[in-house]
Amino acid sequence: AISLTKELENESTRVYQELAQRFEKGKDLFLSFAKENGKFYSQVERAYYGVITDAIEGCFAFDLNPEDYQFKKTFPKDISLSDAISEAINMEEMMLKFYQVAAEQSKHLMADVPRAFTLVAKKRSERIQKLKSLLD
C-alpha cells in the first residue's frame, strides 16, 4: 500500500508538472497539486509506519492491485487544455478510488492509517472540483 501510494503520487506529480509546462491557464494550480502530492505520501507513510510494528502485519493489511489504479501518464503534444483537464480529472478520480479503498482496507488497523487515507481522499475530491472550474 505504501509503495503503491508513492508510485501513484510520483506519477501524478509528473502529470501535473507536464500540464504546468504546457498550459499557462491553470499553471499555478497544477504546480500546487504537484507539490502537495509529496505531502500526501508523507502523511500516509508517517501514519502507516507509526502504527505498523511488524512488516509482515503490514503485508496482510491490504489487497490492492496496482492495475486497478492506472491513469494516463503522458499526453499527446497537441492535446487541448480542456482534454488535458479531463484527463487530470480522470486521474484524480482514480486516485480518489485508491485512497478510499485503502482507507476501507485499513480500518482494522489503528485509526491513524485509515484517517490518513481518508484525509487525502477528501483533498483529492476537492481537487476534482477545482479542475472542473478550469473548464468553465
GROMACS .gro file of N, CA and C in nm:
model
  408
    1ALA      N    1   0.083  -0.120   0.000
    1ALA     CA    2   0.000   0.000   0.000
    1ALA      C    3   0.087   0.126   0.000
    2ILE      N    4   0.193   0.124   0.079
    2ILE     CA    5   0.278   0.242   0.087
    2ILE      C    6   0.357   0.261  -0.042
    3SER      N    7   0.412   0.153  -0.095
    3SER     CA    8   0.487   0.167  -0.221
    3SER      C    9   0.394   0.205  -0.335
    4LEU      N   10   0.272   0.155  -0.337
    4LEU     CA   11   0.175   0.194  -0.440
    4LEU      C   12   0.136   0.340  -0.423
    5THR      N   13   0.119   0.383  -0.301
    5THR     CA   14   0.088   0.525  -0.276
    5THR      C   15   0.200   0.612  -0.332
    6LYS      N   16   0.323   0.576  -0.304
    6LYS     CA   17   0.437   0.654  -0.352
    6LYS      C   18   0.442   0.655  -0.504
    7GLU      N   19   0.421   0.540  -0.565
    7GLU     CA   20   0.423   0.530  -0.711
    7GLU      C   21   0.314   0.617  -0.774
    8LEU      N   22   0.193   0.607  -0.724
    8LEU     CA   23   0.082   0.685  -0.779
    8LEU      C   24   0.103   0.834  -0.759
    9GLU      N   25   0.151   0.873  -0.643
    9GLU     CA   26   0.175   1.015  -0.617
    9GLU      C   27   0.287   1.069  -0.706
   10ASN      N   28   0.393   0.991  -0.724
   10ASN     CA   29   0.501   1.035  -0.812
   10ASN      C   30   0.454   1.048  -0.957
   11GLU      N   31   0.374   0.953  -1.002
   11GLU     CA   32   0.324   0.959  -1.139
   11GLU      C   33   0.230   1.078  -1.158
   12SER      N   34   0.144   1.102  -1.062
   12SER     CA   35   0.051   1.215  -1.077
   12SER      C   36   0.126   1.348  -1.064
   13THR      N   37   0.235   1.350  -0.988
   13THR     CA   38   0.320   1.470  -0.980
   13THR      C   39   0.377   1.501  -1.118
   14ARG      N   40   0.427   1.399  -1.186
   14ARG     CA   41   0.482   1.420  -1.321
   14ARG      C   42   0.375   1.471  -1.417
   15VAL      N   43   0.255   1.420  -1.406
   15VAL     CA   44   0.145   1.465  -1.492
   15VAL      C   45   0.120   1.614  -1.468
   16TYR      N   46   0.110   1.655  -1.343
   16TYR     CA   47   0.083   1.796  -1.313
   16TYR      C   48   0.199   1.886  -1.353
   17GLN      N   49   0.320   1.839  -1.340
   17GLN     CA   50   0.434   1.918  -1.385
   17GLN      C   51   0.430   1.937  -1.537
   18GLU      N   52   0.393   1.832  -1.608
   18GLU     CA   53   0.381   1.841  -1.753
   18GLU      C   54   0.270   1.940  -1.792
   19LEU      N   55   0.158   1.931  -1.723
   19LEU     CA   56   0.047   2.024  -1.753
   19LEU      C   57   0.088   2.168  -1.725
   20ALA      N   58   0.163   2.189  -1.618
   20ALA     CA   59   0.207   2.325  -1.584
   20ALA      C   60   0.301   2.380  -1.691
   21GLN      N   61   0.382   2.294  -1.749
   21GLN     CA   62   0.473   2.338  -1.855
   21GLN      C   63   0.399   2.370  -1.984
   22ARG      N   64   0.293   2.296  -2.010
   22ARG     CA   65   0.221   2.311  -2.137
   22ARG      C   66   0.118   2.423  -2.138
   23PHE      N   67   0.054   2.447  -2.025
   23PHE     CA   68  -0.061   2.537  -2.023
   23PHE      C   69  -0.043   2.648  -1.920
   24GLU      N   70  -0.055   2.769  -1.966
   24GLU     CA   71  -0.044   2.884  -1.876
   24GLU      C   72  -0.167   2.891  -1.785
   25LYS      N   73  -0.286   2.868  -1.845
   25LYS     CA   74  -0.408   2.868  -1.764
   25LYS      C   75  -0.404   2.745  -1.674
   26GLY      N   76  -0.410   2.766  -1.547
   26GLY     CA   77  -0.407   2.657  -1.451
   26GLY      C   78  -0.267   2.620  -1.404
   27LYS      N   79  -0.165   2.687  -1.455
   27LYS     CA   80  -0.027   2.653  -1.423
   27LYS      C   81  -0.002   2.653  -1.272
   28ASP      N   82  -0.045   2.759  -1.203
   28ASP     CA   83  -0.023   2.767  -1.059
   28ASP      C   84  -0.095   2.656  -0.984
   29LEU      N   85  -0.216   2.624  -1.030
   29LEU     CA   86  -0.293   2.516  -0.967
   29LEU      C   87  -0.222   2.383  -0.989
   30PHE      N   88  -0.178   2.357  -1.111
   30PHE     CA   89  -0.109   2.232  -1.141
   30PHE      C   90   0.019   2.218  -1.058
   31LEU      N   91   0.095   2.326  -1.046
   31LEU     CA   92   0.218   2.321  -0.967
   31LEU      C   93   0.188   2.300  -0.819
   32SER      N   94   0.080   2.361  -0.770
   32SER     CA   95   0.045   2.341  -0.629
   32SER      C   96   0.002   2.196  -0.603
   33PHE      N   97  -0.069   2.136  -0.700
   33PHE     CA   98  -0.107   1.996  -0.687
   33PHE      C   99   0.018   1.907  -0.686
   34ALA      N  100   0.113   1.935  -0.775
   34ALA     CA  101   0.236   1.855  -0.782
   34ALA      C  102   0.310   1.861  -0.648
   35LYS      N  103   0.319   1.979  -0.592
   35LYS     CA  104   0.388   1.996  -0.463
   35LYS      C  105   0.314   1.924  -0.351
   36GLU      N  106   0.183   1.934  -0.353
   36GLU     CA  107   0.100   1.873  -0.250
   36GLU      C  108   0.108   1.720  -0.251
   37ASN      N  109   0.133   1.661  -0.367
   37ASN     CA  110   0.138   1.515  -0.378
   37ASN      C  111   0.242   1.454  -0.284
   38GLY      N  112   0.357   1.519  -0.273
   38GLY     CA  113   0.460   1.469  -0.182
   38GLY      C  114   0.414   1.473  -0.038
   39LYS      N  115   0.338   1.574  -0.005
   39LYS     CA  116   0.284   1.584   0.131
   39LYS      C  117   0.184   1.473   0.159
   40PHE      N  118   0.104   1.439   0.056
   40PHE     CA  119   0.007   1.330   0.073
   40PHE      C  120   0.079   1.200   0.106
   41TYR      N  121   0.184   1.171   0.028
   41TYR     CA  122   0.258   1.048   0.052
   41TYR      C  123   0.319   1.047   0.193
   42SER      N  124   0.381   1.157   0.231
   42SER     CA  125   0.443   1.165   0.364
   42SER      C  126   0.342   1.147   0.475
   43GLN      N  127   0.224   1.204   0.458
   43GLN     CA  128   0.118   1.193   0.557
   43GLN      C  129   0.077   1.047   0.577
   44VAL      N  130   0.058   0.976   0.469
   44VAL     CA  131   0.018   0.835   0.477
   44VAL      C  132   0.133   0.751   0.532
   45GLU      N  133   0.253   0.777   0.484
   45GLU     CA  134   0.369   0.700   0.528
   45GLU      C  135   0.390   0.714   0.679
   46ARG      N  136   0.383   0.836   0.731
   46ARG     CA  137   0.402   0.858   0.875
   46ARG      C  138   0.296   0.783   0.956
   47ALA      N  139   0.172   0.792   0.913
   47ALA     CA  140   0.065   0.724   0.986
   47ALA      C  141   0.085   0.573   0.983
   48TYR      N  142   0.119   0.523   0.867
   48TYR     CA  143   0.136   0.379   0.849
   48TYR      C  144   0.249   0.325   0.936
   49TYR      N  145   0.368   0.384   0.923
   49TYR     CA  146   0.481   0.332   0.998
   49TYR      C  147   0.471   0.364   1.147
   50GLY      N  148   0.389   0.460   1.184
   50GLY     CA  149   0.365   0.486   1.325
   50GLY      C  150   0.279   0.379   1.391
   51VAL      N  151   0.205   0.304   1.308
   51VAL     CA  152   0.113   0.203   1.359
   51VAL      C  153   0.164   0.062   1.337
   52ILE      N  154   0.220   0.038   1.221
   52ILE     CA  155   0.265  -0.097   1.187
   52ILE      C  156   0.393  -0.127   1.263
   53THR      N  157   0.389  -0.230   1.344
   53THR     CA  158   0.507  -0.269   1.422
   53THR      C  159   0.575  -0.390   1.363
   54ASP      N  160   0.508  -0.456   1.274
   54ASP     CA  161   0.562  -0.578   1.214
   54ASP      C  162   0.540  -0.570   1.064
   55ALA      N  163   0.646  -0.579   0.987
   55ALA     CA  164   0.635  -0.568   0.841
   55ALA      C  165   0.542  -0.674   0.785
   56ILE      N  166   0.540  -0.792   0.845
   56ILE     CA  167   0.452  -0.898   0.796
   56ILE      C  168   0.306  -0.857   0.815
   57GLU      N  169   0.276  -0.795   0.929
   57GLU     CA  170   0.140  -0.748   0.956
   57GLU      C  171   0.094  -0.652   0.846
   58GLY      N  172   0.183  -0.563   0.804
   58GLY     CA  173   0.151  -0.466   0.700
   58GLY      C  174   0.121  -0.532   0.567
   59CYS      N  175   0.192  -0.640   0.538
   59CYS     CA  176   0.170  -0.709   0.411
   59CYS      C  177   0.031  -0.769   0.401
   60PHE      N  178  -0.025  -0.808   0.513
   60PHE     CA  179  -0.157  -0.871   0.510
   60PHE      C  180  -0.271  -0.771   0.529
   61ALA      N  181  -0.239  -0.647   0.552
   61ALA     CA  182  -0.342  -0.547   0.577
   61ALA      C  183  -0.413  -0.504   0.450
   62PHE      N  184  -0.346  -0.514   0.335
   62PHE     CA  185  -0.401  -0.461   0.212
   62PHE      C  186  -0.406  -0.565   0.102
   63ASP      N  187  -0.506  -0.551   0.019
   63ASP     CA  188  -0.519  -0.632  -0.102
   63ASP      C  189  -0.547  -0.534  -0.216
   64LEU      N  190  -0.442  -0.465  -0.260
   64LEU     CA  191  -0.454  -0.362  -0.362
   64LEU      C  192  -0.380  -0.407  -0.488
   65ASN      N  193  -0.449  -0.404  -0.600
   65ASN     CA  194  -0.389  -0.441  -0.727
   65ASN      C  195  -0.354  -0.313  -0.803
   66PRO      N  196  -0.226  -0.288  -0.827
   66PRO     CA  197  -0.186  -0.165  -0.898
   66PRO      C  198  -0.255  -0.148  -1.033
   67GLU      N  199  -0.291  -0.256  -1.097
   67GLU     CA  200  -0.359  -0.248  -1.227
   67GLU      C  201  -0.496  -0.180  -1.216
   68ASP      N  202  -0.553  -0.182  -1.098
   68ASP     CA  203  -0.686  -0.121  -1.078
   68ASP      C  204  -0.679   0.031  -1.070
   69TYR      N  205  -0.559   0.087  -1.064
   69TYR     CA  206  -0.544   0.231  -1.042
   69TYR      C  207  -0.455   0.296  -1.147
   70GLN      N  208  -0.478   0.258  -1.270
   70GLN     CA  209  -0.399   0.313  -1.381
   70GLN      C  210  -0.465   0.438  -1.437
   71PHE      N  211  -0.383   0.531  -1.484
   71PHE     CA  212  -0.431   0.652  -1.550
   71PHE      C  213  -0.327   0.695  -1.652
   72LYS      N  214  -0.368   0.784  -1.742
   72LYS     CA  215  -0.274   0.833  -1.844
   72LYS      C  216  -0.163   0.911  -1.778
   73LYS      N  217  -0.040   0.877  -1.817
   73LYS     CA  218   0.076   0.942  -1.756
   73LYS      C  219   0.143   1.040  -1.851
   74THR      N  220   0.109   1.031  -1.979
   74THR     CA  221   0.161   1.125  -2.078
   74THR      C  222   0.047   1.165  -2.171
   75PHE      N  223   0.064   1.277  -2.235
   75PHE     CA  224  -0.039   1.329  -2.324
   75PHE      C  225   0.019   1.356  -2.461
   76PRO      N  226  -0.065   1.350  -2.564
   76PRO     CA  227  -0.017   1.388  -2.698
   76PRO      C  228   0.026   1.534  -2.698
   77LYS      N  229   0.120   1.567  -2.784
   77LYS     CA  230   0.172   1.705  -2.788
   77LYS      C  231   0.064   1.806  -2.821
   78ASP      N  232  -0.036   1.766  -2.898
   78ASP     CA  233  -0.138   1.860  -2.942
   78ASP      C  234  -0.267   1.855  -2.860
   79ILE      N  235  -0.260   1.799  -2.740
   79ILE     CA  236  -0.381   1.790  -2.658
   79ILE      C  237  -0.427   1.930  -2.618
   80SER      N  238  -0.557   1.947  -2.620
   80SER     CA  239  -0.613   2.077  -2.581
   80SER      C  240  -0.617   2.087  -2.429
   81LEU      N  241  -0.629   2.209  -2.380
   81LEU     CA  242  -0.637   2.230  -2.235
   81LEU      C  243  -0.757   2.156  -2.178
   82SER      N  244  -0.872   2.166  -2.244
   82SER     CA  245  -0.992   2.100  -2.190
   82SER      C  246  -0.976   1.948  -2.186
   83ASP      N  247  -0.912   1.890  -2.288
   83ASP     CA  248  -0.889   1.746  -2.287
   83ASP      C  249  -0.787   1.708  -2.179
   84ALA      N  250  -0.685   1.791  -2.162
   84ALA     CA  251  -0.585   1.764  -2.058
   84ALA      C  252  -0.649   1.772  -1.920
   85ILE      N  253  -0.734   1.869  -1.899
   85ILE     CA  254  -0.804   1.881  -1.770
   85ILE      C  255  -0.895   1.761  -1.748
   86SER      N  256  -0.964   1.718  -1.853
   86SER     CA  257  -1.050   1.599  -1.841
   86SER      C  258  -0.968   1.477  -1.800
   87GLU      N  259  -0.849   1.463  -1.858
   87GLU     CA  260  -0.761   1.351  -1.820
   87GLU      C  261  -0.714   1.367  -1.675
   88ALA      N  262  -0.685   1.489  -1.634
   88ALA     CA  263  -0.645   1.513  -1.495
   88ALA      C  264  -0.759   1.478  -1.400
   89ILE      N  265  -0.881   1.510  -1.440
   89ILE     CA  266  -0.997   1.474  -1.358
   89ILE      C  267  -1.008   1.322  -1.348
   90ASN      N  268  -0.989   1.252  -1.461
   90ASN     CA  269  -0.991   1.105  -1.458
   90ASN      C  270  -0.885   1.051  -1.364
   91MET      N  271  -0.765   1.112  -1.368
   91MET     CA  272  -0.656   1.070  -1.280
   91MET      C  273  -0.696   1.092  -1.134
   92GLU      N  274  -0.751   1.208  -1.104
   92GLU     CA  275  -0.792   1.237  -0.966
   92GLU      C  276  -0.901   1.141  -0.919
   93GLU      N  277  -0.992   1.106  -1.007
   93GLU     CA  278  -1.097   1.011  -0.970
   93GLU      C  279  -1.037   0.874  -0.941
   94MET      N  280  -0.935   0.834  -1.019
   94MET     CA  281  -0.868   0.706  -0.994
   94MET      C  282  -0.791   0.711  -0.862
   95MET      N  283  -0.724   0.823  -0.836
   95MET     CA  284  -0.652   0.839  -0.710
   95MET      C  285  -0.749   0.839  -0.592
   96LEU      N  286  -0.862   0.905  -0.609
   96LEU     CA  287  -0.965   0.908  -0.505
   96LEU      C  288  -1.011   0.766  -0.474
   97LYS      N  289  -1.036   0.689  -0.578
   97LYS     CA  290  -1.079   0.549  -0.560
   97LYS      C  291  -0.972   0.471  -0.482
   98PHE      N  292  -0.845   0.490  -0.519
   98PHE     CA  293  -0.737   0.421  -0.449
   98PHE      C  294  -0.739   0.455  -0.300
   99TYR      N  295  -0.745   0.583  -0.268
   99TYR     CA  296  -0.740   0.624  -0.127
   99TYR      C  297  -0.864   0.576  -0.051
  100GLN      N  298  -0.978   0.572  -0.115
  100GLN     CA  299  -1.099   0.524  -0.048
  100GLN      C  300  -1.089   0.373  -0.019
  101VAL      N  301  -1.040   0.297  -0.116
  101VAL     CA  302  -1.024   0.153  -0.096
  101VAL      C  303  -0.917   0.126   0.011
  102ALA      N  304  -0.806   0.199   0.005
  102ALA     CA  305  -0.700   0.181   0.105
  102ALA      C  306  -0.752   0.215   0.245
  103ALA      N  307  -0.832   0.320   0.256
  103ALA     CA  308  -0.889   0.356   0.386
  103ALA      C  309  -0.981   0.245   0.436
  104GLU      N  310  -1.063   0.192   0.348
  104GLU     CA  311  -1.156   0.084   0.386
  104GLU      C  312  -1.079  -0.041   0.429
  105GLN      N  313  -0.975  -0.076   0.355
  105GLN     CA  314  -0.899  -0.197   0.387
  105GLN      C  315  -0.815  -0.182   0.512
  106SER      N  316  -0.785  -0.060   0.552
  106SER     CA  317  -0.701  -0.041   0.670
  106SER      C  318  -0.782  -0.011   0.796
  107LYS      N  319  -0.914  -0.020   0.787
  107LYS     CA  320  -0.998   0.012   0.904
  107LYS      C  321  -0.966  -0.074   1.024
  108HIS      N  322  -0.919  -0.195   1.002
  108HIS     CA  323  -0.890  -0.282   1.116
  108HIS      C  324  -0.758  -0.248   1.184
  109LEU      N  325  -0.679  -0.161   1.122
  109LEU     CA  326  -0.558  -0.112   1.188
  109LEU      C  327  -0.599   0.000   1.284
  110MET      N  328  -0.505   0.053   1.356
  110MET     CA  329  -0.537   0.165   1.442
  110MET      C  330  -0.591   0.279   1.357
  111ALA      N  331  -0.665   0.367   1.414
  111ALA     CA  332  -0.739   0.470   1.342
  111ALA      C  333  -0.654   0.565   1.259
  112ASP      N  334  -0.527   0.580   1.292
  112ASP     CA  335  -0.442   0.676   1.221
  112ASP      C  336  -0.428   0.646   1.072
  113VAL      N  337  -0.416   0.520   1.036
  113VAL     CA  338  -0.392   0.483   0.897
  113VAL      C  339  -0.514   0.512   0.810
  114PRO      N  340  -0.632   0.460   0.844
  114PRO     CA  341  -0.747   0.492   0.760
  114PRO      C  342  -0.779   0.642   0.760
  115ARG      N  343  -0.752   0.709   0.872
  115ARG     CA  344  -0.777   0.853   0.878
  115ARG      C  345  -0.686   0.927   0.778
  116ALA      N  346  -0.560   0.886   0.769
  116ALA     CA  347  -0.467   0.949   0.675
  116ALA      C  348  -0.515   0.928   0.532
  117PHE      N  349  -0.555   0.805   0.499
  117PHE     CA  350  -0.605   0.778   0.365
  117PHE      C  351  -0.733   0.858   0.337
  118THR      N  352  -0.820   0.866   0.436
  118THR     CA  353  -0.947   0.938   0.420
  118THR      C  354  -0.924   1.088   0.401
  119LEU      N  355  -0.830   1.145   0.475
  119LEU     CA  356  -0.799   1.288   0.460
  119LEU      C  357  -0.746   1.318   0.321
  120VAL      N  358  -0.659   1.233   0.270
  120VAL     CA  359  -0.608   1.255   0.135
  120VAL      C  360  -0.720   1.237   0.033
  121ALA      N  361  -0.807   1.139   0.055
  121ALA     CA  362  -0.921   1.119  -0.036
  121ALA      C  363  -1.007   1.245  -0.041
  122LYS      N  364  -1.029   1.307   0.073
  122LYS     CA  365  -1.109   1.429   0.077
  122LYS      C  366  -1.043   1.540  -0.004
  123LYS      N  367  -0.912   1.554   0.013
  123LYS     CA  368  -0.840   1.657  -0.063
  123LYS      C  369  -0.841   1.627  -0.212
  124ARG      N  370  -0.832   1.501  -0.248
  124ARG     CA  371  -0.840   1.461  -0.389
  124ARG      C  372  -0.978   1.496  -0.446
  125SER      N  373  -1.080   1.474  -0.367
  125SER     CA  374  -1.216   1.507  -0.411
  125SER      C  375  -1.230   1.657  -0.436
  126GLU      N  376  -1.170   1.736  -0.350
  126GLU     CA  377  -1.174   1.882  -0.368
  126GLU      C  378  -1.100   1.924  -0.494
  127ARG      N  379  -0.994   1.852  -0.527
  127ARG     CA  380  -0.919   1.882  -0.649
  127ARG      C  381  -1.006   1.866  -0.773
  128ILE      N  382  -1.090   1.765  -0.772
  128ILE     CA  383  -1.176   1.740  -0.888
  128ILE      C  384  -1.261   1.863  -0.916
  129GLN      N  385  -1.314   1.923  -0.810
  129GLN     CA  386  -1.396   2.044  -0.827
  129GLN      C  387  -1.313   2.161  -0.879
  130LYS      N  388  -1.191   2.175  -0.829
  130LYS     CA  389  -1.104   2.283  -0.876
  130LYS      C  390  -1.069   2.265  -1.023
  131LEU      N  391  -1.044   2.142  -1.064
  131LEU     CA  392  -1.013   2.116  -1.205
  131LEU      C  393  -1.135   2.145  -1.293
  132LYS      N  394  -1.252   2.103  -1.245
  132LYS     CA  395  -1.374   2.130  -1.322
  132LYS      C  396  -1.397   2.280  -1.339
  133SER      N  397  -1.359   2.358  -1.240
  133SER     CA  398  -1.378   2.504  -1.251
  133SER      C  399  -1.290   2.563  -1.362
  134LEU      N  400  -1.179   2.498  -1.395
  134LEU     CA  401  -1.095   2.543  -1.505
  134LEU      C  402  -1.163   2.524  -1.641
  135LEU      N  403  -1.259   2.433  -1.645
  135LEU     CA  404  -1.330   2.407  -1.770
  135LEU      C  405  -1.437   2.512  -1.799
  136ASP      N  406  -1.475   2.587  -1.696
  136ASP     CA  407  -1.581   2.689  -1.714
  136ASP      C  408  -1.532   2.809  -1.793
   0.00000   0.00000   0.00000
